[in-house]
CSV table of C-alpha atoms in Angstrom, one decimal:
chain,number,residue,atom,x,y,z
A,897,UNK,CA,7.3,-7.1,-32.0
A,898,UNK,CA,9.9,-6.3,-29.3
A,899,UNK,CA,9.7,-2.6,-30.3
A,900,UNK,CA,5.9,-2.6,-30.1
A,901,UNK,CA,6.0,-4.3,-26.6
A,902,UNK,CA,8.4,-1.7,-25.4
A,903,UNK,CA,6.0,1.1,-26.5
A,904,UNK,CA,3.1,-0.6,-24.8
A,905,UNK,CA,5.0,-1.0,-21.4
A,906,UNK,CA,6.0,2.8,-21.6
A,907,UNK,CA,2.5,3.8,-22.3
A,908,UNK,CA,1.2,1.7,-19.4
A,909,UNK,CA,3.6,3.5,-17.0
A,910,UNK,CA,2.7,6.9,-18.3
A,911,UNK,CA,-1.1,6.2,-17.8
A,912,UNK,CA,-0.8,5.3,-14.1
A,913,UNK,CA,-1.8,8.8,-12.7
A,914,UNK,CA,-5.4,9.4,-12.0
A,915,UNK,CA,-7.7,10.9,-14.6
A,916,UNK,CA,-8.4,14.6,-14.5
A,917,UNK,CA,-11.8,16.2,-13.7
A,918,UNK,CA,-12.0,17.8,-17.0
A,919,UNK,CA,-11.7,14.4,-18.8
A,920,UNK,CA,-14.4,14.3,-21.7
A,921,UNK,CA,-17.1,11.7,-22.1
A,922,UNK,CA,-18.8,10.6,-25.4
A,923,UNK,CA,-20.5,7.8,-27.2
A,924,UNK,CA,-19.2,6.2,-30.5
A,925,UNK,CA,-21.6,4.2,-32.6
A,926,UNK,CA,-21.1,2.4,-35.8
A,927,UNK,CA,-22.8,0.2,-38.3
A,928,UNK,CA,-20.7,-2.0,-40.7
A,929,UNK,CA,-21.3,-4.6,-43.4
A,930,UNK,CA,-18.8,-7.3,-44.2
A,931,UNK,CA,-18.6,-9.7,-47.2
A,932,UNK,CA,-16.5,-12.7,-47.6
A,933,UNK,CA,-15.5,-13.0,-51.1
A,934,UNK,CA,-13.4,-16.2,-50.7
A,935,UNK,CA,-11.8,-18.2,-47.9
A,936,UNK,CA,-9.0,-15.5,-47.6
A,937,UNK,CA,-10.5,-12.3,-48.9
A,938,UNK,CA,-13.0,-10.1,-47.3
A,939,UNK,CA,-14.4,-6.6,-48.0
A,940,UNK,CA,-16.3,-4.2,-45.8
A,941,UNK,CA,-17.9,-0.8,-45.3
A,942,UNK,CA,-19.3,1.2,-42.6
A,943,UNK,CA,-20.4,4.5,-41.0
A,944,UNK,CA,-19.6,5.9,-37.5
A,945,UNK,CA,-20.8,8.8,-35.3
A,946,UNK,CA,-19.0,10.2,-32.4
A,947,UNK,CA,-20.2,12.6,-29.6
A,948,UNK,CA,-18.1,14.7,-27.2
A,949,UNK,CA,-18.4,17.4,-24.4
A,950,UNK,CA,-20.3,14.9,-22.2
A,951,UNK,CA,-22.7,14.1,-25.0
A,952,UNK,CA,-23.6,17.8,-25.7
A,953,UNK,CA,-21.7,18.0,-29.1
A,954,UNK,CA,-21.4,16.0,-32.3
A,955,UNK,CA,-17.8,15.4,-32.9
A,956,UNK,CA,-17.6,13.3,-36.1
A,957,UNK,CA,-19.2,11.4,-38.9
A,958,UNK,CA,-17.1,9.1,-40.9
A,959,UNK,CA,-17.8,6.7,-43.8
A,960,UNK,CA,-15.2,4.0,-44.7
A,961,UNK,CA,-14.4,1.0,-46.8
A,962,UNK,CA,-11.7,-1.8,-46.5
A,963,UNK,CA,-10.4,-5.0,-47.9
A,964,UNK,CA,-8.4,-7.7,-46.1
A,965,UNK,CA,-6.6,-10.7,-47.2
A,966,UNK,CA,-5.5,-13.7,-45.1
A,967,UNK,CA,-1.9,-14.3,-46.2
A,968,UNK,CA,-1.4,-17.3,-43.8
A,969,UNK,CA,-3.4,-18.8,-40.9
A,970,UNK,CA,-1.8,-16.3,-38.6
A,971,UNK,CA,-1.1,-13.2,-40.7
A,972,UNK,CA,-3.6,-10.9,-42.4
A,973,UNK,CA,-3.1,-7.8,-44.4
A,974,UNK,CA,-5.6,-5.0,-45.0
A,975,UNK,CA,-6.0,-1.6,-46.6
A,976,UNK,CA,-8.8,1.0,-46.2
A,977,UNK,CA,-10.0,4.5,-46.9
A,978,UNK,CA,-12.2,6.7,-44.7
A,979,UNK,CA,-13.9,10.1,-45.3
A,980,UNK,CA,-14.1,12.0,-42.1
A,981,UNK,CA,-16.4,15.0,-41.4
A,982,UNK,CA,-15.1,16.7,-38.2
A,983,UNK,CA,-16.7,19.3,-36.0
A,984,UNK,CA,-13.9,21.5,-35.2
A,985,UNK,CA,-13.6,24.6,-32.7
A,986,UNK,CA,-11.0,27.1,-32.4
A,987,UNK,CA,-10.3,28.8,-29.0
A,988,UNK,CA,-8.5,32.1,-28.2
A,989,UNK,CA,-6.0,32.5,-25.4
A,990,UNK,CA,-8.8,33.0,-22.8
A,991,UNK,CA,-10.4,29.5,-23.9
A,992,UNK,CA,-13.4,31.2,-25.8
A,993,UNK,CA,-14.4,29.9,-29.2
A,994,UNK,CA,-13.4,32.0,-32.2
A,995,UNK,CA,-14.6,29.6,-34.7
A,996,UNK,CA,-17.0,26.5,-35.1
A,997,UNK,CA,-17.1,24.6,-38.2
A,998,UNK,CA,-17.3,21.2,-39.9
A,999,UNK,CA,-14.3,20.0,-42.1
A,1000,UNK,CA,-13.5,17.0,-44.3
A,1001,UNK,CA,-10.4,14.8,-44.0
A,1002,UNK,CA,-9.3,11.9,-46.1
A,1003,UNK,CA,-7.7,9.0,-44.4
A,1004,UNK,CA,-5.8,6.0,-45.9
A,1005,UNK,CA,-4.3,3.0,-43.9
A,1006,UNK,CA,-2.4,-0.1,-44.4
A,1007,UNK,CA,-2.2,-2.9,-41.8
A,1008,UNK,CA,-0.6,-6.2,-41.0
A,1009,UNK,CA,-2.3,-8.2,-38.1
A,1010,UNK,CA,-0.5,-11.3,-36.6
A,1011,UNK,CA,-2.5,-13.5,-34.3
A,1012,UNK,CA,-2.0,-16.7,-32.3
A,1013,UNK,CA,-4.5,-18.9,-30.5
A,1014,UNK,CA,-4.1,-20.9,-27.3
A,1015,UNK,CA,-7.2,-22.8,-27.3
A,1016,UNK,CA,-10.1,-20.4,-26.9
A,1017,UNK,CA,-7.8,-17.6,-26.0
A,1018,UNK,CA,-6.2,-15.5,-28.8
A,1019,UNK,CA,-3.5,-12.9,-28.9
A,1020,UNK,CA,-3.2,-10.4,-31.8
A,1021,UNK,CA,-0.9,-7.6,-32.7
A,1022,UNK,CA,-2.0,-5.1,-35.5
A,1023,UNK,CA,0.6,-2.7,-37.0
A,1024,UNK,CA,-1.0,0.2,-39.0
A,1025,UNK,CA,0.3,2.9,-41.1
A,1026,UNK,CA,-2.2,5.8,-41.3
A,1027,UNK,CA,-2.1,8.9,-43.6
A,1028,UNK,CA,-4.6,11.8,-43.1
A,1029,UNK,CA,-5.1,14.7,-45.3
A,1030,UNK,CA,-7.0,17.7,-44.4
A,1031,UNK,CA,-8.0,19.9,-47.4
A,1032,UNK,CA,-7.7,23.7,-47.3
A,1033,UNK,CA,-10.7,25.3,-45.5
A,1034,UNK,CA,-11.8,29.0,-45.1
A,1035,UNK,CA,-14.0,29.7,-42.1
A,1036,UNK,CA,-15.6,32.6,-40.2
A,1037,UNK,CA,-13.8,33.9,-37.1
A,1038,UNK,CA,-15.6,36.0,-34.6
A,1039,UNK,CA,-15.3,37.8,-31.3
A,1040,UNK,CA,-17.0,35.9,-28.6
A,1041,UNK,CA,-18.4,36.3,-25.1
A,1042,UNK,CA,-20.6,34.4,-22.8
A,1043,UNK,CA,-24.3,35.1,-22.3
A,1044,UNK,CA,-24.3,33.7,-18.7
A,1045,UNK,CA,-28.2,33.7,-18.5
A,1046,UNK,CA,-28.5,31.5,-21.8
A,1047,UNK,CA,-25.3,29.6,-21.0
A,1048,UNK,CA,-24.2,30.0,-24.6
A,1049,UNK,CA,-21.5,31.7,-26.8
A,1050,UNK,CA,-22.7,34.7,-28.8
A,1051,UNK,CA,-20.8,37.0,-31.1
A,1052,UNK,CA,-20.6,38.6,-34.6
A,1053,UNK,CA,-18.3,37.5,-37.3
A,1054,UNK,CA,-15.0,39.4,-37.4
A,1055,UNK,CA,-13.3,38.1,-40.3
A,1056,UNK,CA,-12.4,35.0,-42.3
A,1057,UNK,CA,-9.3,32.7,-42.0
A,1058,UNK,CA,-8.1,30.0,-44.3
A,1059,UNK,CA,-6.3,27.0,-42.9
A,1060,UNK,CA,-4.0,25.5,-45.4
A,1061,UNK,CA,-4.1,21.8,-46.5
A,1062,UNK,CA,-2.2,19.5,-44.3
A,1063,UNK,CA,-1.1,15.9,-44.3
A,1064,UNK,CA,-0.1,13.7,-41.5
A,1065,UNK,CA,1.5,10.2,-41.0
A,1066,UNK,CA,0.6,8.1,-37.9
A,1067,UNK,CA,2.0,4.7,-36.8
A,1068,UNK,CA,-0.6,2.9,-34.8
A,1069,UNK,CA,-0.2,-0.5,-33.1
A,1070,UNK,CA,-2.8,-2.4,-31.0
A,1071,UNK,CA,-2.2,-5.4,-28.9
A,1072,UNK,CA,-5.3,-7.4,-28.1
A,1073,UNK,CA,-6.3,-10.4,-25.9
A,1074,UNK,CA,-9.8,-12.2,-26.7
A,1075,UNK,CA,-11.4,-15.0,-25.1
A,1076,UNK,CA,-14.1,-17.2,-26.8
A,1077,UNK,CA,-16.5,-18.1,-23.9
A,1078,UNK,CA,-18.9,-19.8,-26.2
A,1079,UNK,CA,-20.6,-19.3,-29.6
A,1080,UNK,CA,-22.1,-16.1,-28.4
A,1081,UNK,CA,-19.7,-14.3,-26.1
A,1082,UNK,CA,-16.2,-13.1,-26.9
A,1083,UNK,CA,-14.7,-10.6,-24.3
A,1084,UNK,CA,-11.5,-8.8,-25.1
A,1085,UNK,CA,-9.1,-6.2,-23.8
A,1086,UNK,CA,-6.6,-4.2,-25.9
A,1087,UNK,CA,-4.3,-1.3,-25.8
A,1088,UNK,CA,-3.4,0.9,-28.8
A,1089,UNK,CA,-0.7,3.6,-29.3
A,1090,UNK,CA,-0.7,6.4,-31.8
A,1091,UNK,CA,2.8,7.8,-32.7
A,1092,UNK,CA,3.7,10.6,-35.1
A,1093,UNK,CA,6.3,13.0,-33.8
A,1094,UNK,CA,6.5,11.1,-30.5
A,1095,UNK,CA,3.7,9.4,-28.5
A,1096,UNK,CA,0.4,11.3,-29.2
A,1097,UNK,CA,-2.2,9.1,-27.6
A,1098,UNK,CA,-3.0,5.7,-26.0
A,1099,UNK,CA,-6.3,4.0,-26.0
A,1100,UNK,CA,-7.3,1.2,-23.6
A,1101,UNK,CA,-10.4,-0.8,-24.3
A,1102,UNK,CA,-12.4,-3.5,-22.6
A,1103,UNK,CA,-15.5,-5.0,-24.2
A,1104,UNK,CA,-17.2,-8.0,-25.7
A,1105,UNK,CA,-18.2,-9.2,-29.1
A,1106,UNK,CA,-21.8,-10.7,-29.2
A,1107,UNK,CA,-22.6,-13.2,-31.9
A,1108,UNK,CA,-26.4,-12.8,-32.1
A,1109,UNK,CA,-26.5,-15.2,-35.2
A,1110,UNK,CA,-24.2,-16.1,-38.1
A,1111,UNK,CA,-24.8,-12.8,-39.8
A,1112,UNK,CA,-25.6,-10.4,-36.9
A,1113,UNK,CA,-22.8,-9.2,-34.5
A,1114,UNK,CA,-22.6,-6.6,-31.7
A,1115,UNK,CA,-19.6,-5.0,-30.2
A,1116,UNK,CA,-19.9,-3.2,-26.9
A,1117,UNK,CA,-16.9,-1.6,-25.0
A,1118,UNK,CA,-15.6,1.0,-22.7
A,1119,UNK,CA,-12.7,3.0,-24.0
A,1120,UNK,CA,-10.3,5.4,-22.2
A,1121,UNK,CA,-8.0,7.7,-24.2
A,1122,UNK,CA,-5.0,9.3,-22.8
A,1123,UNK,CA,-3.8,12.2,-24.9
A,1124,UNK,CA,-0.2,13.5,-24.9
A,1125,UNK,CA,-0.8,16.6,-27.0
A,1126,UNK,CA,-1.8,15.6,-30.5
A,1127,UNK,CA,-2.9,18.2,-32.9
A,1128,UNK,CA,-6.5,17.2,-33.0
A,1129,UNK,CA,-6.9,18.6,-29.5
A,1130,UNK,CA,-8.9,15.6,-28.5
A,1131,UNK,CA,-7.7,15.5,-24.8
A,1132,UNK,CA,-8.5,12.6,-22.5
A,1133,UNK,CA,-11.6,10.9,-23.0
A,1134,UNK,CA,-14.0,8.2,-21.6
A,1135,UNK,CA,-16.1,6.4,-24.3
A,1136,UNK,CA,-18.9,4.0,-24.5
A,1137,UNK,CA,-18.8,2.3,-27.9
A,1138,UNK,CA,-21.6,0.4,-29.6
A,1139,UNK,CA,-21.1,-1.4,-32.9
A,1140,UNK,CA,-23.4,-3.5,-35.2
A,1141,UNK,CA,-22.0,-5.6,-38.0
A,1142,UNK,CA,-23.9,-7.5,-40.6
A,1143,UNK,CA,-21.8,-10.3,-42.2
A,1144,UNK,CA,-22.8,-12.1,-45.5
């Protein structure tokens, strides 16, 4: 707990500078289903879509499934798998695209979430180990130039390049504060760090869960991602997230 809080404090200090003009904007949308098997056991599945480049490009499709078990009233364990289909671009030293392709990744995670309630206010800390494997991929590479009149990249295939398979371990932790206003509204704020070979990114979110009925839930949020040089080359992002969950 103390180690996680120290990392969050450091991340907050590093996020103080103003955001740059080249920060990206995107929308993340997801649809999930959750099934309660017993009082302590739940299973779920979902699909997510992400956009980038100020909504001009598709960034990712993902399909996942998970299972969670409530060990005690305050501690929950979970495990999941996600298949990611990423839209990747490679740039040359001049910043021009040399390849543009979609590639699969396999992601596994195991989490422990501790939570404590103070009446309608709840505090939770989620610790997650995440492993992602990117299979080998052969793609076309091309020389590019800009057609300024058409405002697009054009060019001919120059050769092919094979990117070898690669695995990556990431430790993620998320601290969240949520308040139950009434049966319908549950606003929250949270911060999450991604650590691999050092701090790679921090995400700050503010949003609300909306309980439309016992089975139908919405989640609407604003998220800011501060990047510190992760190998996904995501950069800083401003995101509007919209999620729907069907519980049964």
